[in-house]
CSV table of C-alpha atoms in Angstrom, one decimal:
chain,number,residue,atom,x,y,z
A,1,UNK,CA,55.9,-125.5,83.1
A,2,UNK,CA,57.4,-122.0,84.8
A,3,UNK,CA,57.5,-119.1,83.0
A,4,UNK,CA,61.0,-117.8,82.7
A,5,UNK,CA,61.6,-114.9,84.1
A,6,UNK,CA,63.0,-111.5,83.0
A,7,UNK,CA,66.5,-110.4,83.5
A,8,UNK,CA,66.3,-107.8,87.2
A,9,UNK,CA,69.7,-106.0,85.4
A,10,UNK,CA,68.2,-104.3,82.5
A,11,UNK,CA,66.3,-101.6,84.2
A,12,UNK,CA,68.5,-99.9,86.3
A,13,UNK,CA,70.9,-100.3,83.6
A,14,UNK,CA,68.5,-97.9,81.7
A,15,UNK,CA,68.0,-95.9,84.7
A,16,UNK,CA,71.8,-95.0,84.9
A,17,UNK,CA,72.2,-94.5,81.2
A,18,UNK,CA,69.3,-91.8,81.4
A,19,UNK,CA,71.2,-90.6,84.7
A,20,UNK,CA,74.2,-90.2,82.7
A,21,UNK,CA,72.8,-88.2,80.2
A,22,UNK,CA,71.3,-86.0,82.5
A,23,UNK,CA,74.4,-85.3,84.2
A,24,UNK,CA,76.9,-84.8,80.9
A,25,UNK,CA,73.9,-82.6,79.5
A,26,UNK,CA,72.7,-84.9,76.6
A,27,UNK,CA,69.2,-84.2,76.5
A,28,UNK,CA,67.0,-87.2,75.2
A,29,UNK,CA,63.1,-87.1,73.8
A,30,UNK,CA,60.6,-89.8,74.5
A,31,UNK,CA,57.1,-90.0,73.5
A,32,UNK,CA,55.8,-87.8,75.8
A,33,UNK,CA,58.1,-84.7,74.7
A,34,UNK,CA,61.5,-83.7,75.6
A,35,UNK,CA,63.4,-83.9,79.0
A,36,UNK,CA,64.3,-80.9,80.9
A,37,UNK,CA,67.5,-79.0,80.4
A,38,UNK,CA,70.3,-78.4,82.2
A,39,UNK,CA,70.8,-74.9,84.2
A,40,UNK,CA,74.2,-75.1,82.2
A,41,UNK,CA,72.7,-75.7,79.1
A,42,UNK,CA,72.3,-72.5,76.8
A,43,UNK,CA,68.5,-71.8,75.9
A,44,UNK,CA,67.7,-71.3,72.4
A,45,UNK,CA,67.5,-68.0,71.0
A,46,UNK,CA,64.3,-67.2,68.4
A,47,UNK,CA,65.2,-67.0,64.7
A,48,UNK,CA,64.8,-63.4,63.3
A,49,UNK,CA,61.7,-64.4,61.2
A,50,UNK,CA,59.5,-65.1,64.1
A,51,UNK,CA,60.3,-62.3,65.7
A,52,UNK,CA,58.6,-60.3,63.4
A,53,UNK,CA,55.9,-62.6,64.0
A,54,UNK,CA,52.9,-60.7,66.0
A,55,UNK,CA,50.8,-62.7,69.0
A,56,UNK,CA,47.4,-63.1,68.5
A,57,UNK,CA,46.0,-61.1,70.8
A,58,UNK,CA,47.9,-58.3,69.6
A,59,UNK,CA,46.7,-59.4,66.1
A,60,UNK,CA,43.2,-59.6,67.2
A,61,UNK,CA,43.4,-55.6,69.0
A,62,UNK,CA,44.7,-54.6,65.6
A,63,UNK,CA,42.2,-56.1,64.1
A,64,UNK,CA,39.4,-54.2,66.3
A,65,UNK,CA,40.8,-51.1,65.9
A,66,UNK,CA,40.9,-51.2,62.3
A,67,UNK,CA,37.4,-52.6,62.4
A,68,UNK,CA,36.1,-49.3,64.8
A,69,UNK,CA,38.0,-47.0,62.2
A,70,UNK,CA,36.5,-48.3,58.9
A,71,UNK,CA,32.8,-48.6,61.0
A,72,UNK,CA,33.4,-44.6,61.5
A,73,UNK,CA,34.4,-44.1,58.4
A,74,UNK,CA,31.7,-45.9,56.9
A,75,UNK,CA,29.0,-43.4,59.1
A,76,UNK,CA,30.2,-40.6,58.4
A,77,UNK,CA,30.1,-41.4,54.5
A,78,UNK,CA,26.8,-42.8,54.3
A,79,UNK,CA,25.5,-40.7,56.9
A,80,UNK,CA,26.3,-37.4,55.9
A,81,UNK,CA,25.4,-38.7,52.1
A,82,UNK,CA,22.0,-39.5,53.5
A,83,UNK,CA,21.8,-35.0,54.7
A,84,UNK,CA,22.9,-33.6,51.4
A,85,UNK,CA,20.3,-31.1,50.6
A,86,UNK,CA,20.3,-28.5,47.4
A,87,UNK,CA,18.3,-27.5,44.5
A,88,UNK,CA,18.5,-30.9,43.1
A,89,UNK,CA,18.4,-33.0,46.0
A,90,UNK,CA,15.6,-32.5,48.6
A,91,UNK,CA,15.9,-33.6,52.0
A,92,UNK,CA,14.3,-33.5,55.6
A,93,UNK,CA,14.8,-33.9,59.2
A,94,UNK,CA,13.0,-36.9,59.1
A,95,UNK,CA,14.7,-38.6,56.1
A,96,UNK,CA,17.9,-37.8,57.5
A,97,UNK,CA,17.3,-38.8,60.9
A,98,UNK,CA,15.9,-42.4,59.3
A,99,UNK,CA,19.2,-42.8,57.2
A,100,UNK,CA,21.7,-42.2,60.1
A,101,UNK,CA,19.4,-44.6,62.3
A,102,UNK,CA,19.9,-47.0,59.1
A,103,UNK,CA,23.1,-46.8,58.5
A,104,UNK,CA,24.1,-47.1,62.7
A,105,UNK,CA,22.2,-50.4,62.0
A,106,UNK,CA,24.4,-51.4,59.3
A,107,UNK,CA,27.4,-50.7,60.6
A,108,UNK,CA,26.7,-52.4,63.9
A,109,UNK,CA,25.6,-55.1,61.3
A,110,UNK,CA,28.8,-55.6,59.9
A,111,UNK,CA,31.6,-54.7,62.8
A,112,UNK,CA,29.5,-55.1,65.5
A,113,UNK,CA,31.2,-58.8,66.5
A,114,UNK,CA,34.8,-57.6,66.0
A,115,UNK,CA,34.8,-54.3,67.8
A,116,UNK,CA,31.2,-53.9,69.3
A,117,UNK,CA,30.4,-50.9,66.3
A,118,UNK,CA,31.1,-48.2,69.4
A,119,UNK,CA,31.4,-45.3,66.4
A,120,UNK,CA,31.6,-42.8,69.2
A,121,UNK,CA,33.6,-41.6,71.9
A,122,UNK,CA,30.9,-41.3,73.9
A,123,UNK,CA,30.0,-45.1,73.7
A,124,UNK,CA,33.5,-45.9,74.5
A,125,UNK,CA,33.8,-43.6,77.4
A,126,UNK,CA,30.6,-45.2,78.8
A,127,UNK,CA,32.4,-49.0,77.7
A,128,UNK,CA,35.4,-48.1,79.5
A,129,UNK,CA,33.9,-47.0,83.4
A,130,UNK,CA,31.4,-49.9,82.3
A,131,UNK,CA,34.5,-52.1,83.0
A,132,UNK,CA,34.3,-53.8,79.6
A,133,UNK,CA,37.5,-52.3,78.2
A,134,UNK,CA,40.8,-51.3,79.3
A,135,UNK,CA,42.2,-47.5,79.6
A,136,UNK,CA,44.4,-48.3,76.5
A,137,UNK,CA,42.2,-50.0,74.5
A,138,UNK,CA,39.5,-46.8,75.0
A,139,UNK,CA,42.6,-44.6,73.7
A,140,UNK,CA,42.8,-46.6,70.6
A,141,UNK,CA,38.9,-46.3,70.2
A,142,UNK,CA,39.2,-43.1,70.8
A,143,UNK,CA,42.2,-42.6,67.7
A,144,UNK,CA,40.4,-45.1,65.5
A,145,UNK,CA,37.1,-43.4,66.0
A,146,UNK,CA,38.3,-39.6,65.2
A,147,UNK,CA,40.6,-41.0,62.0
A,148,UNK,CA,37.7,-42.6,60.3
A,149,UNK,CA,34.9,-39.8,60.8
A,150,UNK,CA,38.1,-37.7,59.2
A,151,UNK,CA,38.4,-40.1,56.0
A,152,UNK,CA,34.7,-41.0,56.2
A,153,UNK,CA,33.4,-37.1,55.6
A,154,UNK,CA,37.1,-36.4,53.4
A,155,UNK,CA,35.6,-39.2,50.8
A,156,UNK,CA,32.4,-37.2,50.9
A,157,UNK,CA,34.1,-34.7,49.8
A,158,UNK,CA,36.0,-36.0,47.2
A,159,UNK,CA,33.0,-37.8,45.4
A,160,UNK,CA,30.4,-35.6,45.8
A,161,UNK,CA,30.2,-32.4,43.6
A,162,UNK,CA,30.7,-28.9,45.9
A,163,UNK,CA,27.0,-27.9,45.2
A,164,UNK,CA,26.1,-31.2,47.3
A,165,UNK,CA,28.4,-30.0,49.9
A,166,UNK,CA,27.6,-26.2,50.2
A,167,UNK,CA,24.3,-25.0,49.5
A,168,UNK,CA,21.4,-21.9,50.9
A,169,UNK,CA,20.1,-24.4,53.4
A,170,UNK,CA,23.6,-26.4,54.7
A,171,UNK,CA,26.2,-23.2,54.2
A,172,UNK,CA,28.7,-24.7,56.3
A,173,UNK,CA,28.5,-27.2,54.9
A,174,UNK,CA,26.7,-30.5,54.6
A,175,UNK,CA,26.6,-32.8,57.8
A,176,UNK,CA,28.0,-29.9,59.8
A,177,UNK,CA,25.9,-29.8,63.1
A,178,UNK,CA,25.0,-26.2,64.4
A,179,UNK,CA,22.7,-24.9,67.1
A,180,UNK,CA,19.5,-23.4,66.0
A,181,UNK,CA,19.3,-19.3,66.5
A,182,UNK,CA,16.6,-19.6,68.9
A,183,UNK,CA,18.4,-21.9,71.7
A,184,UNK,CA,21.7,-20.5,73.9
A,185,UNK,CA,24.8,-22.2,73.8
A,186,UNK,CA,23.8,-23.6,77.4
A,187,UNK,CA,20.1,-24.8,76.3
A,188,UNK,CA,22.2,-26.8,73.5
A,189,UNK,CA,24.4,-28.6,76.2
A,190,UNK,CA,21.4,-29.7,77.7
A,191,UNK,CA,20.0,-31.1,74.8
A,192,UNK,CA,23.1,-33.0,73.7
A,193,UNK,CA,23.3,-33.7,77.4
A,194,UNK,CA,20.1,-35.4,77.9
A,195,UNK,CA,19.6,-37.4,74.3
A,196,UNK,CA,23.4,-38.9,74.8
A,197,UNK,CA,22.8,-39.9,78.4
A,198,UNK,CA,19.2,-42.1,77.0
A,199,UNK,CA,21.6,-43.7,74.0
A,200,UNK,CA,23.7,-44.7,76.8
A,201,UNK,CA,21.3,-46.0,78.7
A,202,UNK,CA,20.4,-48.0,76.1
A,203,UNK,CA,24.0,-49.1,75.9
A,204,UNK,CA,24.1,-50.2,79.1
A,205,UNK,CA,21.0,-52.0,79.4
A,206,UNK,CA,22.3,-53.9,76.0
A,207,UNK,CA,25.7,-54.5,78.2
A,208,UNK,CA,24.3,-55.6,81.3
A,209,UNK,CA,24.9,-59.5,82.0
A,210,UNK,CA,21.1,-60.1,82.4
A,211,UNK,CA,20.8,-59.2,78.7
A,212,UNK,CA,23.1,-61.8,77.3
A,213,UNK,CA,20.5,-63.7,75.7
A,214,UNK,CA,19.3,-60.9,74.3
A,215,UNK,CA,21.3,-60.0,72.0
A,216,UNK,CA,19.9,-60.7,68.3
A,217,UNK,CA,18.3,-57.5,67.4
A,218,UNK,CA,20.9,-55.0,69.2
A,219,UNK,CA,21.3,-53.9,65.3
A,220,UNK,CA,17.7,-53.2,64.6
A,221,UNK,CA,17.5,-51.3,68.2
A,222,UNK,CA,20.3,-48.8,67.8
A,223,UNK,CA,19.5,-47.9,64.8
A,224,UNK,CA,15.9,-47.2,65.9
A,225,UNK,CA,17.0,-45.2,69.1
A,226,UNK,CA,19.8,-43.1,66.9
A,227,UNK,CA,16.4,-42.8,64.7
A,228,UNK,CA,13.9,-41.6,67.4
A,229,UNK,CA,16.9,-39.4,69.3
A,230,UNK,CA,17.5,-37.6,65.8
A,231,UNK,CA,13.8,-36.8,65.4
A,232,UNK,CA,13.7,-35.6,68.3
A,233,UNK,CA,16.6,-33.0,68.8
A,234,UNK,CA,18.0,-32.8,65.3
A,235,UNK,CA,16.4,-29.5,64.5
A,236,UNK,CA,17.6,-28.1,67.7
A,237,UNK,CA,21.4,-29.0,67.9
A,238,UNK,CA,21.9,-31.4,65.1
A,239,UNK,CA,21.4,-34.4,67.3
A,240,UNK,CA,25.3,-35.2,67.5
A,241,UNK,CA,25.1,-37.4,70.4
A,242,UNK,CA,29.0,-38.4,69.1
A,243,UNK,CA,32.1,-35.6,69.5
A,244,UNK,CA,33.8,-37.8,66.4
A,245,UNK,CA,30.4,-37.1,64.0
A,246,UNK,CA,30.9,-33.2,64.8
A,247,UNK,CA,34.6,-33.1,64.8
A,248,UNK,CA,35.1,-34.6,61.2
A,249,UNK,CA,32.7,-31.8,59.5
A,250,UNK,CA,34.1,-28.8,61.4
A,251,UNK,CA,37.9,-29.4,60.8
A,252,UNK,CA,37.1,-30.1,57.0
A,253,UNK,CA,35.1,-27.1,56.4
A,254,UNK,CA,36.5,-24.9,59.1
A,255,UNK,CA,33.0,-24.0,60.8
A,256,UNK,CA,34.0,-24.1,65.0
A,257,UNK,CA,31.3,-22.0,66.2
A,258,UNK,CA,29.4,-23.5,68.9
A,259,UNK,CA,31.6,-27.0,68.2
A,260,UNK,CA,32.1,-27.4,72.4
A,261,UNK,CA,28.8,-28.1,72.7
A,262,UNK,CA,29.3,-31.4,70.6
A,263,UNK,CA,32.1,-32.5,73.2
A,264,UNK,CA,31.2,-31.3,76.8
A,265,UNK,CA,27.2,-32.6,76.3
A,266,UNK,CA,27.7,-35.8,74.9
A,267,UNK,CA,30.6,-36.9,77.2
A,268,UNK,CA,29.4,-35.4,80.1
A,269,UNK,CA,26.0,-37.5,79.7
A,270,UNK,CA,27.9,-40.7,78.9
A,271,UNK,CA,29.7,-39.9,82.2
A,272,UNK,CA,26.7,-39.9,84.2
A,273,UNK,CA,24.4,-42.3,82.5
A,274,UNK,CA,27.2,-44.9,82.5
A,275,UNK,CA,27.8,-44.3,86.0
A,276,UNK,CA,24.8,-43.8,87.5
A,277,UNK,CA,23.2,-47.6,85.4
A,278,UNK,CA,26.5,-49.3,86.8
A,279,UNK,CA,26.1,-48.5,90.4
A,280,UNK,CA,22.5,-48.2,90.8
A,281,UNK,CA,20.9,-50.8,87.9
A,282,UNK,CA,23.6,-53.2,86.7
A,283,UNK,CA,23.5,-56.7,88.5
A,284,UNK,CA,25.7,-59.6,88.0
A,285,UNK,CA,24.6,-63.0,86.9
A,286,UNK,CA,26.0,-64.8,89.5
A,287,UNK,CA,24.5,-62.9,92.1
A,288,UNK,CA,21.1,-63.2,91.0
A,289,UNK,CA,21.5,-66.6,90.3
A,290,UNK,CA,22.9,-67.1,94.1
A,291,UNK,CA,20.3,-65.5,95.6
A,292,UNK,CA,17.6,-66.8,93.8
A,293,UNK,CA,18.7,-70.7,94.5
A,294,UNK,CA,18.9,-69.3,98.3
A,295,UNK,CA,15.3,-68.1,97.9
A,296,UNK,CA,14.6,-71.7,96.0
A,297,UNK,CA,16.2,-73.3,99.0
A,298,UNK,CA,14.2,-71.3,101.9
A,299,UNK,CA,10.7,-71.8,100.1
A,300,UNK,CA,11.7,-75.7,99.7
A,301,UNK,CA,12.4,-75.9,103.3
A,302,UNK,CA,9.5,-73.7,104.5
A,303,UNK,CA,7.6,-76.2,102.7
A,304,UNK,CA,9.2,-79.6,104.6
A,305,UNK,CA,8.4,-77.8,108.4
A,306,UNK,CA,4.2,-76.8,107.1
């Protein structure tokens, strides 16, 4: 028995009905979404409420910022906490130097995966010629970074009694970082020069692409170098390594002398560390990984000619 067959006219009589509707500007909707409009047809205007509406990456670089300002805020509170010295409290360079380098740790701890924990504008300066940031995004950093040390050290003040703040051994006032009487204000450059360019260097070892895998104790080594750095300097200049840390104490308590030591050494050594580990140390991934499969390659085919 033959199968009947189908009827030839029903397809092209869809064909031209689509056709149609194509040409008068009905638009129709299939399973696999709708059809094209006409150039005629007028396209559809947002409603007001999604306008409002923010993208996500612009949600996500709000979220960072706020992240970086709290982070400041956060060191600078706990931080300067950690150096409150009187008749009451007794302190050291070494206990204060141990609580910063703990409280870096913590910080990086908790913000460290939304904004990278930079606290300083010296670590963003280094981030941005590291490529790893744009020009904007450093400026908001930057904004973020100086805002929080501000509210960070103004809580201080607020909860901590004025004898905590001011006393025979921290006059200026608690946190604020000065250069001892011995040392010139050029000597002091050097010295914030020099201990910001080796936390950078550290930075940009923990950046480079070879040290990806590397990266689940980046807490417990920052916090240690911040640590070791202020043992080392912090009877000297204070150990600022970070404009923002300086800038919060001086504008609250008014003490300036000295204070452009705290800008031009620490930036000018994130300038040059970054610079000189990006051009002279860093090496991509790729690269290596080329090269050493051409190596791989020579040494398998040195092997097939012996």
């Amino acid at each position: 028995m033959s199968v009947p067959q189908q009827p030839q006219q029903a397809l092209p009589t869809i064909a031209a009905i689509l056709n149609h509707q194509q040409k008068t500007g009905v638009v129709g909707a299939g399973a696999g979404g709708a059809m094209a409009m006409p150039s005629s047809a007028k396209p559809k205007t947002k409603s007001r409420s999604s306008c409002w509406l923010l993208q996500p990456r612009q949600l996500n670089n709000i979220c960072i910022v706020f992240a970086e300002l709290i982070a400041t805020a956060m060191l600078m509170f706990l931080g300067c906490m950690g150096c409150i010295e009187n008749s009451f409290f007794s302190n050291s360079n070494f206990q204060s130097a141990l609580n910063f380098g703990f409280v870096v740790l913590i910080c990086i701890q908790c913000f460290g995966c939304v904004c990278g924990a930079h606290l300083n504008p010296a670590v963003t300066l280094a981030n941005y010629i590291y490529n790893m940031i744009s020009l904007p995004m450093a400026i908001s950093y930057f904004v973020a970074q100086m805002v929080g040390a501000f509210i960070g050290y103004g809580l201080l003040k607020a909860v901590m009694p004025e004898s905590a703040i001011y006393s025979s051994s921290t006059s200026s006032g608690v946190c604020v970082t000065s250069l001892h009487s011995s040392l010139t204000g050029l000597q002091g450059v050097v010295i914030e020069f020099l201990i910001t360019s080796a936390l950078i260097a550290i930075c940009c070892g923990v950046w480079d692409p070879r040290n990806a895998k590397n990266q689940d104790s980046v807490p417990v080594r920052f916090g240690l170098a911040i640590a070791c750095l202020s043992l080392t300097a912090g009877q000297f200049t204070g150990a600022s390594m970070n404009p923002a840390r300086s800038f919060a104490p001086a504008i609250w308590n008014g003490a300036w002398e000295n204070h452009w030591i705290y800008w031009v050494g620490p930036l000018a050594g994130a300038l040059v560390s970054s610079l000189i580990y990006k051009y002279a140390f860093r090496r991509e991934v790729q690269a290596q990984e080329e090269q050493e499969s051409t190596m791989s390659t020579k040494r398998t085919s040195e092997l097939e000619f012996a």
